[in-house]
Coordinates of C-alpha atoms in Angstrom, one line a residue:
Chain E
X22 CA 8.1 8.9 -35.2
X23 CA 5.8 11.7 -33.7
X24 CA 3.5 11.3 -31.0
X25 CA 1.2 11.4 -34.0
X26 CA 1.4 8.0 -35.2
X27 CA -1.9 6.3 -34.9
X28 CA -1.6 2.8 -32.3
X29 CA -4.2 0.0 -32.4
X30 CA -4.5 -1.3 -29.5
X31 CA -6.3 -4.9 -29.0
X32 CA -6.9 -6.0 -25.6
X33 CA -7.7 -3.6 -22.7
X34 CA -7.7 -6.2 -19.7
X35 CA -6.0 -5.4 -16.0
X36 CA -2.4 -4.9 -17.6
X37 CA -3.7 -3.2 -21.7
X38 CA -6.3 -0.3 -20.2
X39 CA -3.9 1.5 -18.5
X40 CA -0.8 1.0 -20.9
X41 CA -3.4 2.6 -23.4
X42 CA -4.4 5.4 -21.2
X43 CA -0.3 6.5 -20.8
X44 CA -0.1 6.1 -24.9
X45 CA -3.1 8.8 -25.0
X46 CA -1.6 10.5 -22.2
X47 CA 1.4 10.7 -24.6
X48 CA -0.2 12.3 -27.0
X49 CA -0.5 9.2 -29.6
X50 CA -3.8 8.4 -31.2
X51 CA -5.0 5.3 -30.5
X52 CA -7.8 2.8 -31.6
X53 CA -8.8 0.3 -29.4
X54 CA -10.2 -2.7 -29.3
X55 CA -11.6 -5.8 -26.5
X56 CA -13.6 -7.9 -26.4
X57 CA -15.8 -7.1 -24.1
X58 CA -16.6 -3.3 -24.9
X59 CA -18.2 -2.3 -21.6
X60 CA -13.8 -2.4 -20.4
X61 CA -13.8 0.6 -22.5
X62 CA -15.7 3.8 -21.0
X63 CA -12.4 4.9 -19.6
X64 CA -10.9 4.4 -22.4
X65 CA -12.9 6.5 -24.2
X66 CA -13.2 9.5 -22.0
X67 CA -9.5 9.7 -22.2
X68 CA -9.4 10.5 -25.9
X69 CA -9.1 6.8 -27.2
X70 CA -11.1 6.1 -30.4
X71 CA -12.9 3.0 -30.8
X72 CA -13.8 0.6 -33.6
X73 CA -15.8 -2.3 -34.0
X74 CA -13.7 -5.3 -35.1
X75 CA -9.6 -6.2 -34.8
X76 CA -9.8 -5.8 -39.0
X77 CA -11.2 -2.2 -37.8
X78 CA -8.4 -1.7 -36.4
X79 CA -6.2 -2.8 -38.3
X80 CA -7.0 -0.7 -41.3
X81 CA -6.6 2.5 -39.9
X82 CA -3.2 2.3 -38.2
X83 CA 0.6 2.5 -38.4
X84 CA 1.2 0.6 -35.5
X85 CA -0.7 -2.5 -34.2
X86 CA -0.3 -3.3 -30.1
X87 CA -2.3 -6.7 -29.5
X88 CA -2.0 -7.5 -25.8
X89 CA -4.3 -10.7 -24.9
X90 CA -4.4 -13.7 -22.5
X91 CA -2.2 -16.3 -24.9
X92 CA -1.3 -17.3 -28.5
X93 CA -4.7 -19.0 -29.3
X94 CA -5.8 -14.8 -28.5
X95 CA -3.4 -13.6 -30.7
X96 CA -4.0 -15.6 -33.6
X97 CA -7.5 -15.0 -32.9
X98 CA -7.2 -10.9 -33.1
X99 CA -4.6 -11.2 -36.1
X100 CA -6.1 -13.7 -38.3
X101 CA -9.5 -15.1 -37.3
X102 CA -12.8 -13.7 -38.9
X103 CA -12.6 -9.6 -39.1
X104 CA -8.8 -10.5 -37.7
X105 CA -6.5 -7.0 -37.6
X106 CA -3.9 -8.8 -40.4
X107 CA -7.3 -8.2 -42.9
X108 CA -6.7 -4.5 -42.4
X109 CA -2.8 -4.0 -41.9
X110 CA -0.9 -2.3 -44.9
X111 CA 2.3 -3.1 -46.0
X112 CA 5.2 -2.5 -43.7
X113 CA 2.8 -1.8 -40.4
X114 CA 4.6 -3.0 -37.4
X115 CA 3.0 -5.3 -35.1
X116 CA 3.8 -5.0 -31.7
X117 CA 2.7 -8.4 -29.7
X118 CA 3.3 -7.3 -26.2
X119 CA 1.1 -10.3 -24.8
X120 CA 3.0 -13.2 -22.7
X121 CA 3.1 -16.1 -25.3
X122 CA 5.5 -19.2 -26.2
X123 CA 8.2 -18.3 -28.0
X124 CA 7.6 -20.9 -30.6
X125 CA 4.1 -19.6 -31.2
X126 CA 5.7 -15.9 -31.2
X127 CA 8.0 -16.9 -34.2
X128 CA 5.5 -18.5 -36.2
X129 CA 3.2 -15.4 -36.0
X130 CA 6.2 -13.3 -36.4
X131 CA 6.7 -15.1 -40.0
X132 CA 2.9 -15.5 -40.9
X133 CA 3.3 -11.5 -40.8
X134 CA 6.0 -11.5 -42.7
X135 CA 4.2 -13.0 -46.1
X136 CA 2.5 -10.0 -46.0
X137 CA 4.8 -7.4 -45.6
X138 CA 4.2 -6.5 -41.8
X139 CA 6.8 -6.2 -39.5
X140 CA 6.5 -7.9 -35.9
X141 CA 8.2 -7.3 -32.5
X142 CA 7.7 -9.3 -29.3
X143 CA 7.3 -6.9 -26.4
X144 CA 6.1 -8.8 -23.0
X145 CA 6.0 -7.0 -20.3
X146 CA 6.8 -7.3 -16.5
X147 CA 5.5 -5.1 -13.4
X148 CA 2.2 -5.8 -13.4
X149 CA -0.9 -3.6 -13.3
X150 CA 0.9 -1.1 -11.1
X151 CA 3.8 -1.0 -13.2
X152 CA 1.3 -0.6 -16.4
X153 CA -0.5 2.6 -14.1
X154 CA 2.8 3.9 -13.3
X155 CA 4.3 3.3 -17.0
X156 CA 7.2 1.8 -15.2
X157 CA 7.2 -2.0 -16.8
X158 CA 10.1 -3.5 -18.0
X159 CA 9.7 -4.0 -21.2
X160 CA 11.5 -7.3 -22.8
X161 CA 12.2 -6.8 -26.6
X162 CA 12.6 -9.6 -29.4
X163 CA 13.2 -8.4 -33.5
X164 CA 15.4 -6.4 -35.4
X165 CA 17.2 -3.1 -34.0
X166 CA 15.3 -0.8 -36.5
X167 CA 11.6 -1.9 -35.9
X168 CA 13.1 -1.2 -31.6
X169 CA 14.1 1.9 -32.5
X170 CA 11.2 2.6 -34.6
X171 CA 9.0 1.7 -31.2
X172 CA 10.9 3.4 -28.5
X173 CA 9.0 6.7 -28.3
X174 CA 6.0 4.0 -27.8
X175 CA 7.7 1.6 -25.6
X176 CA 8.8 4.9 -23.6
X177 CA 5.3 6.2 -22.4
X178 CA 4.7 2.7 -21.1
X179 CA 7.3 1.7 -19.5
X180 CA 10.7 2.1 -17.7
X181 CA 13.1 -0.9 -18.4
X182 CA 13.1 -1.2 -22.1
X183 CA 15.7 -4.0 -23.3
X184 CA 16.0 -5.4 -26.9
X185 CA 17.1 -9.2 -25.9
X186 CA 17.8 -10.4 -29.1
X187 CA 16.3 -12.1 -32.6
X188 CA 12.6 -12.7 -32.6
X189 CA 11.0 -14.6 -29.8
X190 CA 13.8 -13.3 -27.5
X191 CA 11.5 -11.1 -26.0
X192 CA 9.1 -14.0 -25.2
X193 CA 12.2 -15.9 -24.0
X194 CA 12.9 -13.4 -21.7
X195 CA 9.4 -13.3 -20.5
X196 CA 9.5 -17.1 -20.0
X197 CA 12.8 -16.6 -17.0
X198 CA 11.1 -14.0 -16.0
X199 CA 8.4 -15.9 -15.3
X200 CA 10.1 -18.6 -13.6
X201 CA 11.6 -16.6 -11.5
X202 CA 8.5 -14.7 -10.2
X203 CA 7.3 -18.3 -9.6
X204 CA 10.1 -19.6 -7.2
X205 CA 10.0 -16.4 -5.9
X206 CA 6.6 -17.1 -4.6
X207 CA 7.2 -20.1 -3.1
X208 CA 10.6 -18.8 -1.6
X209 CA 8.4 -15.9 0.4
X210 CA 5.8 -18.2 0.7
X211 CA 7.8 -20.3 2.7
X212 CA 9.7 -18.1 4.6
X213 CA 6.9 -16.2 6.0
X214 CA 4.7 -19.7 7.0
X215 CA 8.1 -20.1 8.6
X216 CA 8.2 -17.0 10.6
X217 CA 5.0 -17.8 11.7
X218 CA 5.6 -21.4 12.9
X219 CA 9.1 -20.5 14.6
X220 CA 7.2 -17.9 16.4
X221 CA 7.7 -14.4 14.9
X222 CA 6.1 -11.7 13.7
X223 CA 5.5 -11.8 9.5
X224 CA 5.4 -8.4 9.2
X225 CA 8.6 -6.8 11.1
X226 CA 10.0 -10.2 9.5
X227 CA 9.0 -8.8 5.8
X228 CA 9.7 -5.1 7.4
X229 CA 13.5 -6.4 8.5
X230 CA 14.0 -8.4 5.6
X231 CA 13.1 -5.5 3.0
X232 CA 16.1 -3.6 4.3
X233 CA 18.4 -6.6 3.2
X234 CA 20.0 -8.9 1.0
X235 CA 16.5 -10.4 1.0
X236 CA 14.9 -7.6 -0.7
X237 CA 12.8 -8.4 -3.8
X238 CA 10.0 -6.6 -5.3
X239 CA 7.9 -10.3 -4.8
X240 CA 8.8 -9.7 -0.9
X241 CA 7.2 -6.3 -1.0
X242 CA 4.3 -6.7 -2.8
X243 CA 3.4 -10.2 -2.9
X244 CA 4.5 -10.8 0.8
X245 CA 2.2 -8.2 2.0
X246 CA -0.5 -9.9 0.5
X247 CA 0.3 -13.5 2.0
X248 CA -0.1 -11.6 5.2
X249 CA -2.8 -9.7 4.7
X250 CA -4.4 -13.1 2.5
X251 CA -6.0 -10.3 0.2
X252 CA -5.9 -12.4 -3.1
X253 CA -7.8 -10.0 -5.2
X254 CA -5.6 -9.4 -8.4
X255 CA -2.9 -8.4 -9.3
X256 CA -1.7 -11.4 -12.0
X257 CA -3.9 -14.3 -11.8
X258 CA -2.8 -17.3 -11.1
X259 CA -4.6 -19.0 -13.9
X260 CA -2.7 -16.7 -16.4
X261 CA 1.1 -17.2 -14.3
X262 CA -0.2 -21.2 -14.9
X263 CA -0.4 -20.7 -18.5
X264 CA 3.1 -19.0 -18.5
X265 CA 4.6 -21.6 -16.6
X266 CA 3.6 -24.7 -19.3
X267 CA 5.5 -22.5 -21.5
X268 CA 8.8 -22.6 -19.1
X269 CA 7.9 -26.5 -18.5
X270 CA 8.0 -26.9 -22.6
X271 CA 11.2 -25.5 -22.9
X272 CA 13.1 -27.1 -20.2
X273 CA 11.8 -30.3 -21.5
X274 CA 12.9 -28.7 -25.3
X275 CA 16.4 -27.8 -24.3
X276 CA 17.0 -30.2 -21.5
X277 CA 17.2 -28.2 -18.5
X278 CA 16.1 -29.1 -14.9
X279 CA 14.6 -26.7 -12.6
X280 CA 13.3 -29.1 -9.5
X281 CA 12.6 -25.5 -7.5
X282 CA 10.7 -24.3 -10.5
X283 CA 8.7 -27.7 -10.5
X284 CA 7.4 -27.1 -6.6
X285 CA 6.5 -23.2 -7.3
X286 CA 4.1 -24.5 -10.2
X287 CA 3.2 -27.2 -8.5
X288 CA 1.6 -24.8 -5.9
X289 CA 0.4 -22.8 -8.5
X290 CA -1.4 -25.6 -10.4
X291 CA -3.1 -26.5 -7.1
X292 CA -4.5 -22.9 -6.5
X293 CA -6.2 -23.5 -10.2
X294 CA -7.4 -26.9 -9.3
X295 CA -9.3 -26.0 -6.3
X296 CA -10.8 -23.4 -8.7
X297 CA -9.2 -20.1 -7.3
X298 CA -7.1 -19.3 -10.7
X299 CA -9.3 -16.2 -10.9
X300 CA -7.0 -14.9 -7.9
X301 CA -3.5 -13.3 -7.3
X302 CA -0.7 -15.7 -7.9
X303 CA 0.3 -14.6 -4.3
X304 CA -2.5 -17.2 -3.4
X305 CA -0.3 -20.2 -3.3
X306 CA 0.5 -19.1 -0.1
X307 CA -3.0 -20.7 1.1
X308 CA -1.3 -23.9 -0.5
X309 CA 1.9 -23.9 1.8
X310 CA -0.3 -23.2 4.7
X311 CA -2.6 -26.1 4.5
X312 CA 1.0 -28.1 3.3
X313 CA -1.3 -30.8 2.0
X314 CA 1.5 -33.1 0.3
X315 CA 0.7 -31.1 -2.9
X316 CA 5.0 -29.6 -2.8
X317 CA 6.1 -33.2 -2.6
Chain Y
X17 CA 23.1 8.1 25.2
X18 CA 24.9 11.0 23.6
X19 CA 27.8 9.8 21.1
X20 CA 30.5 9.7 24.1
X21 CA 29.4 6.5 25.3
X22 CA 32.7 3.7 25.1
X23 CA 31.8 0.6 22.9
X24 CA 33.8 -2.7 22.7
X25 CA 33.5 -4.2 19.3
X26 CA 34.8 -7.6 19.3
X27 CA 35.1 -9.3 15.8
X28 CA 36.7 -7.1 12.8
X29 CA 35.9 -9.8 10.3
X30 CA 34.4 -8.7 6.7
X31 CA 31.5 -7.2 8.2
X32 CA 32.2 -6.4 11.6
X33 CA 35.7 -3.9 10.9
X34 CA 33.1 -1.2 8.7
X35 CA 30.8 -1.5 11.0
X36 CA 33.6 -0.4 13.8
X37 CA 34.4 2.5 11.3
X38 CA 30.8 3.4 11.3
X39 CA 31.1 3.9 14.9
X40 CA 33.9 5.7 15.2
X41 CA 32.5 7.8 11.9
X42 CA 29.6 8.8 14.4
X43 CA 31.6 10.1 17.5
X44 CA 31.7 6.7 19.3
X45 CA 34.7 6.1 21.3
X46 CA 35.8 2.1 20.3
X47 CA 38.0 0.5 22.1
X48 CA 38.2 -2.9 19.7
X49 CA 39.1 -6.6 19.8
X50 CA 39.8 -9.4 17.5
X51 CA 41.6 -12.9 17.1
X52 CA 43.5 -11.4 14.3
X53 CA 45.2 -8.3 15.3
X54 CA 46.9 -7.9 11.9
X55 CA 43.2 -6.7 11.1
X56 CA 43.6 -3.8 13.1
X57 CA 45.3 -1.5 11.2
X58 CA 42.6 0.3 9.6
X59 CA 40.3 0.0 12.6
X60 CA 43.4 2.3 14.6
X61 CA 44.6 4.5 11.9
X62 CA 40.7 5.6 12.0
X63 CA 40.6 6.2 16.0
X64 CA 39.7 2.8 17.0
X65 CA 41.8 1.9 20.4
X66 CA 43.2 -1.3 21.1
X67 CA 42.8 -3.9 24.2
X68 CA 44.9 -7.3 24.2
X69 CA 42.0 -9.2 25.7
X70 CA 38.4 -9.4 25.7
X71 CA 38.0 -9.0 29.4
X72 CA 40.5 -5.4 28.9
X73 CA 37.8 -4.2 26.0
X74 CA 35.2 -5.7 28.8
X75 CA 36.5 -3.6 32.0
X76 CA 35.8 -0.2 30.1
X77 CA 33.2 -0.4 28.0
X78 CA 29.3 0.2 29.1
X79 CA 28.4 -1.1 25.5
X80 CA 29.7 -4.1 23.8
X81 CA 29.3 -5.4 20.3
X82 CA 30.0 -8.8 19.4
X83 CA 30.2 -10.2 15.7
X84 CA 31.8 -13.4 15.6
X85 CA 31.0 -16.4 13.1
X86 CA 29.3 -18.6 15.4
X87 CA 27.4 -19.4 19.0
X88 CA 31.1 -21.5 20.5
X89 CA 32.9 -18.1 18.9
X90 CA 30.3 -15.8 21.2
X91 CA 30.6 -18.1 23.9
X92 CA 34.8 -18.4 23.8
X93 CA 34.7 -14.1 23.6
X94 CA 32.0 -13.8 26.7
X95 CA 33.0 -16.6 29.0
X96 CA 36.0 -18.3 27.8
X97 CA 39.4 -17.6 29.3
X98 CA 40.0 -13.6 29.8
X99 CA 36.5 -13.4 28.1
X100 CA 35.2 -10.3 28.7
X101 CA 31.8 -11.0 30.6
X102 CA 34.3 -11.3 33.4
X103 CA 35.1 -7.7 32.9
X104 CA 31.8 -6.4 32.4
X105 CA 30.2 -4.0 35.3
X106 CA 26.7 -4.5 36.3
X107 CA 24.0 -3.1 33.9
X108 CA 26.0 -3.5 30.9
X109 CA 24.5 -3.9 27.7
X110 CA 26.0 -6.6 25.4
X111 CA 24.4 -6.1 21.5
X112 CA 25.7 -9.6 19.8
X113 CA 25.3 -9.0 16.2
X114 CA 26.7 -12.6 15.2
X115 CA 24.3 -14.7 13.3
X116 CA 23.7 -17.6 15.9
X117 CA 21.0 -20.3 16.6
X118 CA 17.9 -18.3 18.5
X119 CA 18.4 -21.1 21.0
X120 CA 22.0 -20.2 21.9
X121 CA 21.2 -16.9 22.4
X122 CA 18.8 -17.3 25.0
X123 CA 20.5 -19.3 26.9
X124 CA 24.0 -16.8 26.4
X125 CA 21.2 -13.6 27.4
X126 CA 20.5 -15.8 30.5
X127 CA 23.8 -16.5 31.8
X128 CA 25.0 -12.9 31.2
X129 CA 21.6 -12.2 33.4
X130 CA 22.9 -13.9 35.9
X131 CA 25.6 -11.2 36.1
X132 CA 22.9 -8.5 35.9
X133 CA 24.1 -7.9 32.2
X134 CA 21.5 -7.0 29.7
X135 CA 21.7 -8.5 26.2
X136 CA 19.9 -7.7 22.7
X137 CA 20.4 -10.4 19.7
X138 CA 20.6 -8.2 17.0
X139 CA 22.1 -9.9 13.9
X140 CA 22.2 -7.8 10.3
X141 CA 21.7 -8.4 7.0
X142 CA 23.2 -6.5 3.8
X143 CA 26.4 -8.0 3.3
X144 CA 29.9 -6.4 3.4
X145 CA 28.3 -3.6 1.2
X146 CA 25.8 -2.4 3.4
X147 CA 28.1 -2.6 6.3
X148 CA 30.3 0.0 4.4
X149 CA 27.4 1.6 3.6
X150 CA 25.9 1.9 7.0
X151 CA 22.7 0.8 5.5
X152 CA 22.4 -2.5 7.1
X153 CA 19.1 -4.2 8.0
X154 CA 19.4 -4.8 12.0
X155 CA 16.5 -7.2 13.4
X156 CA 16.5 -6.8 16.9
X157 CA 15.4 -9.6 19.8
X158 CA 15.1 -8.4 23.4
X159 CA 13.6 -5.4 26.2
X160 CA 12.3 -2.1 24.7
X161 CA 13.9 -0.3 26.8
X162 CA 17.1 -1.5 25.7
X163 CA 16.4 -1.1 21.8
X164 CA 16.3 2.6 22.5
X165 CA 19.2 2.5 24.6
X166 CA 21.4 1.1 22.0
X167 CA 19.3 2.8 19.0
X168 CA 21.8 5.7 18.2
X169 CA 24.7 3.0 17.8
X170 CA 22.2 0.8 15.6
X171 CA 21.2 3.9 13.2
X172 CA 25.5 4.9 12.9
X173 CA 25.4 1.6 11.3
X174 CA 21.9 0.4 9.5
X175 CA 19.0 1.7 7.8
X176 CA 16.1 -0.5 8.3
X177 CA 16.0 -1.2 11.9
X178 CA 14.0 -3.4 13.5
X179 CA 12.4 -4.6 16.9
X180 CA 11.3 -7.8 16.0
X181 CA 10.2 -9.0 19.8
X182 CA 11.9 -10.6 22.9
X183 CA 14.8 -12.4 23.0
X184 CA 16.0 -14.4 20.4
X185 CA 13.1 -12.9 18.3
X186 CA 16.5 -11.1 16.1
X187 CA 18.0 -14.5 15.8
X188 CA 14.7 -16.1 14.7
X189 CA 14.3 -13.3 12.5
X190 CA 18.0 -13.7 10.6
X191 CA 17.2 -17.0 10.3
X192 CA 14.4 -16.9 8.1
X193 CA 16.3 -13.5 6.4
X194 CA 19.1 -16.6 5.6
X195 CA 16.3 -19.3 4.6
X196 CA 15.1 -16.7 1.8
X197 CA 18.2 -15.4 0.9
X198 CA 19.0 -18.9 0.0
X199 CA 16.3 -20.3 -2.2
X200 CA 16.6 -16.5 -3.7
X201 CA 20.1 -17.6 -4.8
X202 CA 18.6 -21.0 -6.0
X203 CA 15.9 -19.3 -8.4
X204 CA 18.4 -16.5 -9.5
X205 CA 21.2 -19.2 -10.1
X206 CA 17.9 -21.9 -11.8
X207 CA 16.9 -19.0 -14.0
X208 CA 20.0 -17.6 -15.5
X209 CA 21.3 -21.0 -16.5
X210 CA 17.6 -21.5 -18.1
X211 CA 18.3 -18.0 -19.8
X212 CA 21.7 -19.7 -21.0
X213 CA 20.3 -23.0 -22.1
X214 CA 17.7 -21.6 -24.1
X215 CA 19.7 -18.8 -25.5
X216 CA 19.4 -15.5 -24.5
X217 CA 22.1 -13.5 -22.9
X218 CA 22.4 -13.7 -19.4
X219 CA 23.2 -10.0 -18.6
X220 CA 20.4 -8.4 -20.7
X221 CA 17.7 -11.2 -19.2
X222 CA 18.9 -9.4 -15.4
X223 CA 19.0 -6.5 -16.8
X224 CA 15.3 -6.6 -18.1
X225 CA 14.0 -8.5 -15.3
X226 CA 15.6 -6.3 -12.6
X227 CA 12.7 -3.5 -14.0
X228 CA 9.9 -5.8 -13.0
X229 CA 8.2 -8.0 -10.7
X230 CA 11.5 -10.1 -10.5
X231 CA 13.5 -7.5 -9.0
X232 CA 15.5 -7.8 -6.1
X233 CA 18.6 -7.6 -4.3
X234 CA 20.0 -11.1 -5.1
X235 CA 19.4 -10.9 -8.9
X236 CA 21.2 -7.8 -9.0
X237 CA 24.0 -8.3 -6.8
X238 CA 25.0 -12.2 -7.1
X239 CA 23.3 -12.8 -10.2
X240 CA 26.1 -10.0 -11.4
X241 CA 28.8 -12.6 -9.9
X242 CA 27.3 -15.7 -10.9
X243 CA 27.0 -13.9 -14.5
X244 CA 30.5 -13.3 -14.4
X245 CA 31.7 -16.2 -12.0
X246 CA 33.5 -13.6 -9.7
X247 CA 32.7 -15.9 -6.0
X248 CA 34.9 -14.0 -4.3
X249 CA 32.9 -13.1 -1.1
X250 CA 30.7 -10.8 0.3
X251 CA 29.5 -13.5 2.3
X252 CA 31.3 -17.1 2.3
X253 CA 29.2 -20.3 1.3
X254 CA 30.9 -21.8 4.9
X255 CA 29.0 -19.2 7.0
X256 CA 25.9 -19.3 4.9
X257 CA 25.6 -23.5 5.3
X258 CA 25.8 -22.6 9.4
X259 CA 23.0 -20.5 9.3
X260 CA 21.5 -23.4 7.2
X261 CA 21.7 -25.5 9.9
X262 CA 20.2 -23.2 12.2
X263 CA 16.8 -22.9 10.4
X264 CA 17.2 -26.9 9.6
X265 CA 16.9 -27.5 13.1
X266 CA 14.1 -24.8 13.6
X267 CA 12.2 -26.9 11.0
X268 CA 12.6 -30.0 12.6
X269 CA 12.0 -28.4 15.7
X270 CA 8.3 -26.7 14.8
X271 CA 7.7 -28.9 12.2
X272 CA 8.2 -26.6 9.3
X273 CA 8.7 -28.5 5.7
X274 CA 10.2 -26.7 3.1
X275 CA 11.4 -28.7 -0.2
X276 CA 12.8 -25.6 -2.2
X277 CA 14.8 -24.5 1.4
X278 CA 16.5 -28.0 1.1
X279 CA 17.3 -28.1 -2.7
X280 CA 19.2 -24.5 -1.8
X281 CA 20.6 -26.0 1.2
X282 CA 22.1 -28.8 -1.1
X283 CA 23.9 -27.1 -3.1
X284 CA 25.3 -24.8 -0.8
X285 CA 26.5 -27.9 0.7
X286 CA 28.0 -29.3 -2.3
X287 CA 30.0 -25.9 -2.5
X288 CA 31.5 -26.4 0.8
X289 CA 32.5 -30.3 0.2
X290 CA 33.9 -29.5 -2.8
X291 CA 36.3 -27.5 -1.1
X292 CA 34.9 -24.0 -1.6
X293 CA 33.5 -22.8 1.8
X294 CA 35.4 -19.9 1.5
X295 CA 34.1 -18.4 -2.1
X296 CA 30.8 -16.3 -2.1
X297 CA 27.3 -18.2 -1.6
X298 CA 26.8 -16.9 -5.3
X299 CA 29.5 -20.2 -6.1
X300 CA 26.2 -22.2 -5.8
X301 CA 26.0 -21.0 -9.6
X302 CA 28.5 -23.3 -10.5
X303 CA 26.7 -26.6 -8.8
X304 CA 23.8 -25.5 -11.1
X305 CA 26.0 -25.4 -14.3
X306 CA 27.5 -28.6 -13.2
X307 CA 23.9 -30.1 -12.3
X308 CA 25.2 -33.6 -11.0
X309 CA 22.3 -35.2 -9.4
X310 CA 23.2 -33.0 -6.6
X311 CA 19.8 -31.5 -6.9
X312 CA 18.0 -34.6 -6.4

C-alpha cells in the first residue's frame, strides 16, 4: 500500500483531528468527515479533502477510519441515513479505531461482512498528545492480512502497534487498558491527597516518585494536573465513564471481580454526577479531596 | 567533598551491597559492615574494606550510610552494643537510607543530635535494578546544607534526587512512594487477570498498554513476573507489608482514608501469612488468581 491510498476519515474530535493531520502529513489522501464542520478549518488547510455526508465518504475511498464517541456513533456513521456502508465498495477495509464494547465491535464487524467489507478494530491509547505526537499505542483486533494491509497507516499515527488477536481483541484490549488508567487515577489520586495530609510537598513527592518504581505515565501527566487542579481536557471524564460500563459488563459477563476498579469508577461516576464530565478524568481528584463517602 | 572522603556503609542486603559498589565505582573509600559477613565477598574483591563492628566502621568514617530493613535494625546498628554512634566524632553526618517510619527517624536524628551528629533520612526507591544501575530515586529529609554535603555520594548512586524538606520529610516521602507502588501492583495484578478472564493474551495486552497512558514502571517490570509467575525478589512482600504499616499508621494518624491502599495492603498480607514474605511483592498476583474473599 502507497501513501497513495485514499483514507476516510469520520470524526475529527480532540483525539481524530490530529491523527488526520499526521495521515496528510504522511502523504495519504484523506476525506474527512464530523459532524460539526466548523472542527475542520485545520483540517483543510493541511491538504485534507472534505465531503458532505459519511455515504460521501464512503464512496470515494479504499480505506474507511471512523473514530467517534461510542457504538451508537459508529452505527450511526456506518449505517444510518447517508451512512459511509451506503458508499463502501467491495473489499474496503474499515478501520474502527473508536473505543467501543467489544460485543458491539463484533457485531459491526459481521454487519460489514454481508457486504463484502473488511473491518479492523484499532482503539487507541495516549491521548491527544500521543495523537499530536503520532506516538499512540495502537491495540489491534482482525485478521493478520487486513494488519498488515494497515500498517503503513497505523504507522504515521502511532508508535505501539500490537495485533491482540481475533476481532474485538482490539476493543478488549482497550477495555484493560481502560481499567487500568482508572485505578491508576485513584492510586495517584490518593497518594498525592496523602502527601498533602501527612505533610509533604506534592510536587517533589510526584518529582521523587517519577524517578522510581512508582513511575507511570498517569503519575506524570495526570498527577501534575491534580496539583495544579487544571481539569481542562485531556480525556473527559464523561467518555473514561462510558468506557468503564463497558469493563463493568464484562466482569459481570465473565465473572471477574475488580473491588479497586469498582472505587476508581465510582469516583469517576461522581465527577459526572455533579455535572463536570465535560472535564479531564484527572478530576476525580476533587472527589478524594472532599472524601464525601462517595469511595465507600 | 572531593571523592576521598571515608564512608561506612552498614547493611549489604539486596540493595544496599550495589549501592557500596557504586561508591567504591566513584572513588569513595568504604570501609563496610553487615550482620552477614559471608556477603562480603564481592563488596572486598571490589575495594570495599572490612570492620568487625559497627562502632570500628564508626571510629573512621566522617560519612555513614545505613540501609537496614527496619527502625529496631537502625536503632541496634547506631546505639546498640558496639553500635557505631558510639564511635562517631563530632559533626558527623549519618545518611540512613533504610525505609523506616517518619516518626522513628526523628526521634533517631534527635538522639544522634544530642552527640552533635547530623542526620539526613534519605530512603530510595528503584528496586535491586536501579541500585545496580545507579539510577535510584533518593528523597531526601533534613538541613540544606547537609543535602549538598552528601550530594556527590547521592549522584554515585541515584538519578532523580530529591530534597523533599526537613527531617523525616524523605521518610514521609518513601512512604507514600510505597502506598502507590502498592495499589500500582493491585491494578496491574486486577487488570492482567481481567485480560486473562476475558481472553486476550496477557503479554501482548502489557505490551500494548505499555505505549500508552497506562505505562509505567510496575506494569513493565512485575507485570513481566506476575505474567510469568517468576516472584523471586527484587523486593520481598515481608519488607513491602512493613512499609505498609508505616503509612497505615500515618493514615490513622492524619486521618487519611484510602479504600484501594487497604485492598493492596490485604493481599500483600495474605502473601506473607501464607508463608511467602520472602517472594517478590509481584506474588500478590497469585492472591488475585486465587481471589478467596481475601479482597473483601
Amino acid at each position: 500500500m502507497k501513501n497513495k491510498t485514499t483514507i476516510g476519515f469520520i470524526g475529527l474530535g480532540i483525539m481524530g483531528l490530529p491523527m488526520a493531520l499526521n495521515l496528510l502529513k504522511a502523504g495519504f489522501r484523506v476525506i474527512g468527515y464530523a459532524r460539526n464542520p466548523q472542527k475542520c478549518e485545520e483540517f483543510i488547510q493541511s491538504g485534507g479533502e472534505w465531503a458532505q455526508t459519511p455515504q460521501a465518504v464512503g464512496k470515494q475511498v479504499e480505506v474507511l477510519i471512523t473514530i467517534v464517541p461510542n457504538s451508537p456513533e459508529v452505527k450511526e456513521v456506518l449505517f444510518g441515513q447517508n451512512g459511509a456502508a451506503l458508499g463502501l465498495a467491495k473489499n474496503t477495509l474499515v478501520i474502527d479505531m473508536s473505543t467501543i464494547s467489544p460485543v458491539e465491535s463484533l457485531i459491526i464487524a459481521e454487519k460489514l461482512e454481508t457486504q463484502g467489507v473488511r473491518m479492523l478494530d484499532a482503539p487507541v491509547s495516549g491521548g491527544d498528545i500521543g495523537a499530536k505526537a503520532g506516538t499512540l499505542s495502537i491495540m489491534i483486533g482482525g485478521d493478520k492480512a487486513d494488519v498488515q494491509q494497515a500498517m503503513p497507516i497505523f504507522k504515521a499515527m502511532g508508535k505501539q502497534i500490537v495485533h491482540i488477536g481475533d476481532k474485538s481483541a482490539g476493543q478488549a484490549c482497550k477495555s484493560c487498558n481502560q481499567m487500568l488508567i482508572a485505578q491508576s487515577l485513584n492510586a495517584v489520586s490518593e497518594t498525592l491527597h496523602y502527601a498533602q495530609k501527612i505533610g509533604v510537598d506534592g510536587h517533589k513527592v510526584r518529582e521523587a516518585l517519577l524517578g522510581g518504581y512508582a513511575n507511570s505515565r498517569v503519575l506524570e501527566i495526570h498527577g501534575l494536573k491534580m496539583l495544579e487542579k487544571d481539569y481542562k481536557p485531556g480525556f473527559q471524564a464523561a467518555l473514561h465513564l462510558k468506557d468503564m460500563h463497558i469493563v463493568e459488563q464484562a466482569c459481570k459477563h465473565y465473572g471477574v471481580e475488580s473491588l479497586a476498579t469498582q472505587l476508581s469508577q465510582k469516583k469517576i461516576e461522581e465527577v459526572v454526577k455533579q455535572g463536570n464530565g465535560h472535564l479531564d478524568n484527572s478530576a476525580i481528584h476533587s472527589i478524594t479531596i472532599e472524601a464525601k463517602g462517595v469511595i465507600k
